[in-house]
Coordinates of C-alpha atoms and ligand atoms in Angstrom, one line a residue:
V1 CA 52.3 79.1 130.5
S2 CA 55.3 79.3 128.2
T3 CA 55.2 82.3 126.0
E4 CA 58.3 81.5 123.9
V5 CA 56.0 80.5 121.0
L6 CA 54.4 83.9 120.8
G7 CA 54.8 85.4 117.3
R8 CA 56.1 82.1 115.9
P9 CA 54.4 80.2 113.1
V10 CA 51.7 77.7 114.3
S11 CA 53.7 75.0 112.4
E12 CA 56.4 75.3 115.1
L13 CA 54.1 74.4 118.0
E14 CA 54.9 71.0 119.6
T15 CA 52.1 68.6 119.0
P16 CA 49.5 67.7 120.0
A17 CA 48.4 71.3 120.5
A18 CA 45.0 72.8 120.9
V19 CA 44.8 75.7 118.5
V20 CA 42.2 78.4 118.4
N21 CA 41.6 80.3 115.2
L22 CA 41.1 83.8 116.7
D23 CA 39.3 85.3 113.6
R24 CA 36.7 82.5 113.8
L25 CA 36.4 82.7 117.6
E26 CA 35.9 86.5 117.5
R27 CA 33.3 86.2 114.7
N28 CA 31.4 83.5 116.6
V29 CA 31.4 85.5 119.8
A30 CA 30.3 88.7 118.0
R31 CA 27.5 86.9 116.1
A32 CA 25.9 85.6 119.3
A33 CA 26.4 89.0 121.1
D34 CA 24.9 90.9 118.2
Y35 CA 22.0 88.6 117.9
A36 CA 21.3 88.8 121.7
A37 CA 21.6 92.6 121.6
A38 CA 19.3 92.9 118.5
H39 CA 16.6 91.0 120.3
G40 CA 17.1 92.4 123.8
L41 CA 18.2 89.0 125.2
G42 CA 20.7 88.7 128.1
L43 CA 23.7 86.6 127.0
Y44 CA 25.4 84.4 129.6
P45 CA 27.8 82.2 127.6
H46 CA 28.7 78.9 129.3
A47 CA 32.3 79.1 130.3
K48 CA 32.6 75.2 130.5
T49 CA 33.3 75.3 126.8
H50 CA 36.6 77.2 126.9
K51 CA 37.5 77.4 130.7
T52 CA 39.8 80.3 130.0
L53 CA 39.8 83.9 131.3
E54 CA 40.8 85.3 127.9
I55 CA 37.8 84.0 126.0
A56 CA 35.5 85.0 129.0
A57 CA 36.9 88.5 128.6
L58 CA 36.3 88.5 124.9
Q59 CA 32.7 87.4 125.5
R60 CA 32.3 90.1 128.1
S61 CA 33.7 92.9 125.9
A62 CA 31.4 91.7 123.1
G63 CA 28.4 92.4 125.3
A64 CA 27.7 89.3 127.4
R65 CA 25.8 90.2 130.5
G66 CA 27.5 87.5 132.5
L67 CA 28.8 84.0 132.4
T68 CA 27.3 80.5 133.0
V69 CA 29.2 77.9 134.9
A70 CA 28.4 74.3 135.8
K71 CA 30.6 73.7 138.8
S72 CA 31.2 75.6 142.1
R73 CA 35.0 75.5 141.4
E74 CA 34.4 77.1 138.0
A75 CA 32.3 79.8 139.7
E76 CA 35.1 80.4 142.2
L77 CA 37.8 80.7 139.5
M78 CA 35.7 83.0 137.4
A79 CA 34.6 85.2 140.4
Q80 CA 38.2 85.5 141.6
A81 CA 39.1 86.8 138.2
G82 CA 36.3 89.3 138.4
F83 CA 33.8 87.8 136.1
G84 CA 30.2 88.2 137.1
P85 CA 27.3 88.1 137.3
L86 CA 27.4 84.3 137.2
V87 CA 24.7 81.8 136.7
L88 CA 25.6 78.4 138.2
H89 CA 23.4 76.0 136.3
Y90 CA 24.0 72.7 138.0
P91 CA 22.6 71.1 141.2
V92 CA 24.9 72.2 144.0
V93 CA 25.0 69.4 146.6
G94 CA 27.3 69.2 149.7
A95 CA 28.6 71.6 152.4
A96 CA 32.0 72.3 150.7
K97 CA 30.3 73.5 147.5
V98 CA 27.8 75.6 149.4
R99 CA 30.7 77.3 151.3
R100 CA 32.4 78.0 148.0
L101 CA 29.2 79.7 146.7
L102 CA 29.2 82.0 149.7
A103 CA 32.7 83.3 148.6
V104 CA 31.5 83.6 145.0
A105 CA 28.4 85.6 146.0
E106 CA 30.5 87.9 148.2
A107 CA 32.5 88.7 145.0
V108 CA 29.9 88.9 142.2
P109 CA 26.1 88.7 141.8
L110 CA 25.2 85.0 141.7
T111 CA 22.2 83.1 140.3
V112 CA 21.7 79.4 140.9
A113 CA 19.3 77.1 139.1
V114 CA 17.8 74.3 141.1
D115 CA 15.2 71.5 140.7
S116 CA 14.6 70.4 144.3
L117 CA 14.1 71.7 147.8
E118 CA 16.9 69.3 148.9
V119 CA 19.4 71.4 146.9
A120 CA 17.8 74.8 147.5
E121 CA 17.4 74.6 151.3
P122 CA 21.0 74.3 152.4
I123 CA 22.0 77.1 150.0
A124 CA 19.3 79.3 151.3
A125 CA 20.2 78.6 154.9
A126 CA 23.9 79.3 154.4
F127 CA 23.2 82.5 152.4
R128 CA 20.7 83.7 155.0
A129 CA 23.1 83.1 157.8
R130 CA 25.8 85.2 156.0
G131 CA 23.3 88.0 155.1
L132 CA 23.7 87.2 151.4
T133 CA 21.2 86.7 148.6
A134 CA 21.3 84.8 145.4
E135 CA 18.7 84.9 142.7
L136 CA 17.1 81.5 141.9
L137 CA 15.9 80.0 138.7
I138 CA 13.7 76.9 138.9
E139 CA 14.8 74.5 136.3
L140 CA 12.3 72.8 134.0
D141 CA 12.7 69.6 132.1
V142 CA 11.7 70.6 128.6
G143 CA 12.6 67.2 126.9
L144 CA 16.2 66.2 127.7
R145 CA 15.0 64.2 130.7
R146 CA 18.2 65.0 132.7
T147 CA 17.3 67.5 135.4
G148 CA 14.4 69.9 135.8
L149 CA 10.7 69.8 136.9
T150 CA 7.3 69.9 135.3
P151 CA 5.5 73.3 135.2
E152 CA 3.4 72.2 138.2
G153 CA 6.5 71.0 140.1
A154 CA 8.3 74.2 139.3
V155 CA 5.6 76.5 140.7
A156 CA 5.3 74.3 143.8
L157 CA 9.1 74.4 144.4
A158 CA 9.2 78.2 143.9
G159 CA 6.5 78.6 146.6
E160 CA 8.5 76.3 149.0
V161 CA 11.7 78.3 148.4
E162 CA 9.9 81.6 149.0
A163 CA 8.6 80.2 152.3
L164 CA 12.2 79.5 153.5
G165 CA 12.4 83.2 154.4
G166 CA 15.4 84.5 152.5
G167 CA 18.9 83.6 151.2
L168 CA 17.4 82.6 147.8
V169 CA 15.0 84.9 145.9
V170 CA 12.9 83.3 143.1
A171 CA 13.5 85.3 139.9
G172 CA 12.2 82.9 137.3
I173 CA 12.7 79.7 135.4
S174 CA 15.3 78.0 133.3
C175 CA 15.7 75.1 130.9
Y176 CA 18.3 73.4 128.7
P177 CA 16.9 72.3 125.4
G178 CA 19.8 69.9 124.8
H179 CA 17.6 67.3 123.2
L180 CA 17.2 69.5 120.1
R181 CA 20.2 69.1 117.9
Y182 CA 21.4 68.3 114.4
D183 CA 18.3 68.7 112.3
A184 CA 16.9 72.1 111.6
A185 CA 13.3 71.0 111.2
T186 CA 13.5 69.0 114.5
I187 CA 15.0 72.0 116.3
E188 CA 12.4 74.4 115.0
R189 CA 9.5 72.1 115.8
G190 CA 10.9 71.1 119.2
L191 CA 11.5 74.7 120.2
V192 CA 7.8 75.5 119.8
E193 CA 7.1 72.8 122.3
V194 CA 9.8 74.1 124.7
D195 CA 8.3 77.6 124.4
A196 CA 4.8 76.3 125.2
I197 CA 6.2 74.7 128.4
L198 CA 8.0 77.9 129.4
A199 CA 4.9 80.1 128.7
R200 CA 2.6 77.7 130.7
T201 CA 5.0 77.8 133.6
R202 CA 5.3 81.6 133.5
A203 CA 1.5 81.8 133.6
L204 CA 1.4 79.5 136.6
F205 CA 4.0 81.7 138.4
D206 CA 2.0 84.8 137.5
A207 CA -1.2 83.2 138.9
A208 CA 0.6 82.3 142.1
G209 CA 2.1 85.8 142.5
L210 CA 5.6 84.5 142.0
R211 CA 8.3 86.5 140.2
C212 CA 9.1 85.2 136.7
D213 CA 10.9 88.0 134.8
R214 CA 13.9 85.8 134.1
I215 CA 13.4 82.9 131.6
S216 CA 16.8 81.4 130.9
G217 CA 17.4 78.9 128.1
G218 CA 19.4 78.5 125.0
S219 CA 21.9 76.1 123.6
T220 CA 24.1 76.6 120.5
A221 CA 21.8 74.5 118.4
T222 CA 18.8 76.7 119.3
L223 CA 20.6 80.0 119.7
F224 CA 19.4 82.0 116.8
L225 CA 15.8 80.9 117.2
S226 CA 15.6 82.1 120.8
H227 CA 13.7 85.3 119.9
R228 CA 10.7 83.2 118.8
T229 CA 10.4 82.0 122.4
C230 CA 9.6 83.7 125.7
M231 CA 13.2 83.3 126.8
T232 CA 14.7 86.5 128.2
E233 CA 18.3 85.2 128.5
L234 CA 20.5 82.6 126.9
R235 CA 23.3 80.3 127.9
P236 CA 25.0 78.9 124.8
G237 CA 28.5 77.5 125.3
N238 CA 29.8 75.6 122.3
Y239 CA 29.1 78.4 119.8
A240 CA 32.4 80.1 120.7
L241 CA 34.6 77.3 119.5
L242 CA 32.3 74.9 117.7
D243 CA 33.0 71.3 116.6
R244 CA 31.7 68.5 114.4
M245 CA 28.6 68.3 116.5
E246 CA 27.5 71.9 116.4
A247 CA 29.0 73.3 113.2
R248 CA 25.7 73.1 111.3
G249 CA 22.6 75.1 110.8
A250 CA 23.5 78.7 111.4
F251 CA 27.2 77.7 111.7
G252 CA 29.3 75.7 109.3
P253 CA 32.6 73.9 109.3
E254 CA 34.2 77.2 108.3
D255 CA 33.3 78.5 111.7
C256 CA 35.0 75.8 113.8
A257 CA 37.6 77.7 115.8
L258 CA 39.2 74.8 117.6
T259 CA 41.5 72.2 116.0
V260 CA 44.0 69.9 117.6
H261 CA 47.2 70.0 115.6
A262 CA 48.8 66.6 115.4
T263 CA 51.8 65.0 113.8
V264 CA 51.9 61.7 111.8
V265 CA 54.1 59.4 113.9
S266 CA 53.6 56.0 112.1
T267 CA 52.6 54.7 108.6
S268 CA 53.9 51.2 109.1
V269 CA 50.5 49.4 108.8
A270 CA 49.5 49.4 105.1
G271 CA 46.7 51.8 104.3
R272 CA 46.9 53.5 107.7
F273 CA 48.5 56.6 109.3
V274 CA 48.7 57.3 113.0
L275 CA 48.9 60.7 114.6
D276 CA 50.1 61.7 118.0
A277 CA 46.6 63.0 119.2
G278 CA 44.5 60.2 120.7
S279 CA 41.4 60.5 122.9
K280 CA 43.6 62.2 125.6
A281 CA 44.0 65.1 123.2
L282 CA 40.8 65.0 121.3
G283 CA 38.3 64.0 124.0
E284 CA 36.2 60.9 123.8
A285 CA 32.9 62.2 122.3
P286 CA 31.2 60.1 119.7
P287 CA 30.6 61.7 116.2
P288 CA 27.2 63.2 115.4
P289 CA 24.7 60.8 113.7
D290 CA 25.6 61.9 110.1
L291 CA 29.4 61.7 110.5
A292 CA 31.8 59.0 111.5
G293 CA 35.1 58.7 113.3
A294 CA 36.9 60.3 116.3
A295 CA 37.6 63.6 114.6
G296 CA 37.5 65.4 111.3
V297 CA 40.6 66.5 109.3
A298 CA 40.4 70.2 108.5
G299 CA 40.8 70.9 104.8
R300 CA 41.3 67.2 103.9
A301 CA 38.0 65.5 102.9
D302 CA 40.1 62.6 101.6
L303 CA 41.3 61.6 105.1
R304 CA 39.4 60.0 107.9
I305 CA 40.2 59.6 111.6
E306 CA 38.4 56.3 112.1
A307 CA 39.2 55.8 115.8
A308 CA 41.3 57.2 118.6
S309 CA 43.0 55.2 121.3
E310 CA 44.5 57.0 124.3
E311 CA 47.6 58.4 122.5
H312 CA 46.9 57.5 118.8
A313 CA 44.6 58.8 116.2
H314 CA 43.9 56.0 113.6
G315 CA 43.8 57.5 110.2
A316 CA 42.9 56.1 106.8
G317 CA 42.2 57.7 103.4
D318 CA 41.2 57.4 99.8
G319 CA 44.4 58.5 98.0
E320 CA 48.0 59.2 99.0
L321 CA 48.3 59.1 102.8
P322 CA 50.3 61.6 104.8
R323 CA 53.9 60.7 105.8
V324 CA 55.7 60.5 109.1
G325 CA 56.3 64.0 110.3
E326 CA 53.4 65.6 108.4
R327 CA 51.1 67.7 110.5
L328 CA 47.3 67.8 110.3
A329 CA 44.6 69.9 112.0
L330 CA 42.0 67.7 113.6
V331 CA 38.5 68.9 114.3
P332 CA 37.2 67.4 117.5
N333 CA 33.7 65.9 117.8
H334 CA 33.0 67.9 120.9
A335 CA 35.0 71.0 121.7
C336 CA 34.1 71.3 125.4
T337 CA 35.5 67.8 126.3
C338 CA 38.5 68.4 124.1
V339 CA 39.5 71.6 125.8
N340 CA 39.3 70.0 129.2
H341 CA 42.2 67.8 128.2
H342 CA 44.6 70.7 127.5
D343 CA 46.5 73.0 129.8
T344 CA 46.9 75.6 127.0
L345 CA 45.0 76.9 124.1
Y346 CA 47.1 78.6 121.4
G347 CA 45.4 81.5 119.8
V348 CA 46.4 81.8 116.1
R349 CA 45.9 84.4 113.5
D350 CA 47.2 84.3 109.9
G351 CA 49.2 81.2 110.8
M352 CA 51.1 82.9 113.7
V353 CA 50.7 82.3 117.4
E354 CA 49.2 85.5 118.9
T355 CA 48.1 84.5 122.4
V356 CA 48.7 81.6 124.8
M357 CA 45.7 81.0 127.0
R358 CA 45.8 78.9 130.1
V359 CA 42.8 76.6 130.6
V360 CA 42.4 77.8 134.1
A361 CA 39.3 75.8 134.9
R362 CA 40.6 72.6 133.5
G363 CA 39.7 69.8 135.9
A364 CA 37.5 72.2 138.0
L365 CA 35.1 69.3 138.5
Q366 CA 33.9 70.0 142.1
Ligands
PLP401 C1 22.6 73.6 131.7 C2 23.4 74.0 130.4 N1 23.2 75.2 129.9 C3 23.8 75.6 128.8 C4 24.7 74.7 128.1 C5 25.4 75.2 126.8 O1 24.9 74.5 125.7 P1 25.7 74.4 124.3 O2 27.1 74.0 124.7 O3 24.9 73.4 123.6 O4 25.6 75.7 123.7 C6 24.8 73.4 128.6 C7 25.7 72.5 127.9 O5 25.8 71.3 128.2 C8 24.2 73.1 129.8 O6 24.3 71.8 130.3

């Protein structure tokens, strides 16, 4: 990481540059931590959003109990840097990944979430052989229809894992209510249904004599309603940086901490301007249903980014268009996929570069 930009104005950064507004980041991190503390909920922010050690450290010092990761390589990188406990919330399949988990669990307390015996059994066997133990959450499908079991399926799998004889210890259940987004009424109503599924599953676990004191859930969209559910711990990710998708409800555009600074490089086509940040700098996420385009333009409601090709943002506007050399701050549709395109996040306060953060887990896909 080059540090020669430290203490320099953000306007001197070479573009495209992923810029983090540190005041907003710190405010977002504190809000979630304070909420979790006020309601006695364990906060395990998902590190896939920022993939940096600096933001993980900020979340920890604000009171996060641990971190969530999706990939075994992310777990390895975070554990090597001393971050734990970790919740790995993704089906871990394959011997190389299981071996990596052993190293992780030797360094920090590890919890894994699974939805099948095929995934649980090799992990349990490897951990047993090494004399290690990880806590296990059985994942429920609460409406996203991506991964997870029914309540009956979850209690059956928990019993099967207990019968394996060690390595993995059933500690409870988890879910990801990622189908609840955008509209406050839908989120509120949907979360009542999610809670009913969680409560029913916990009752089934209790009746079967299975441990269920950890109930893990939580996304950014549902974050501040979690206390109305039986969740005991939360795994929001996006809330730290936010984007066009999630800056709504409890958060607004003024909370978006991540922008991609870009320079106008062409205005040769009438009525258009082109910036040097295409999908390789912004990410390729579609806009949320009520917005259009490949990104927003911070502070310029008169300008639109109608599309992004690999290296070009295609801009249009209502009045006078920006000229070649002018810089704009673009708000990505989805912060997590945007960050994964950058080696570096520049932390900025009052217009000056204060920190340079390496996206250490960039490309940690395995
Ligand atoms: C399993 C799981 N948990 C937690 C999260 C964090 O959710 P969000 O980024 O909406 O806060 C995600 C995001 O994709 C996820 O897949």
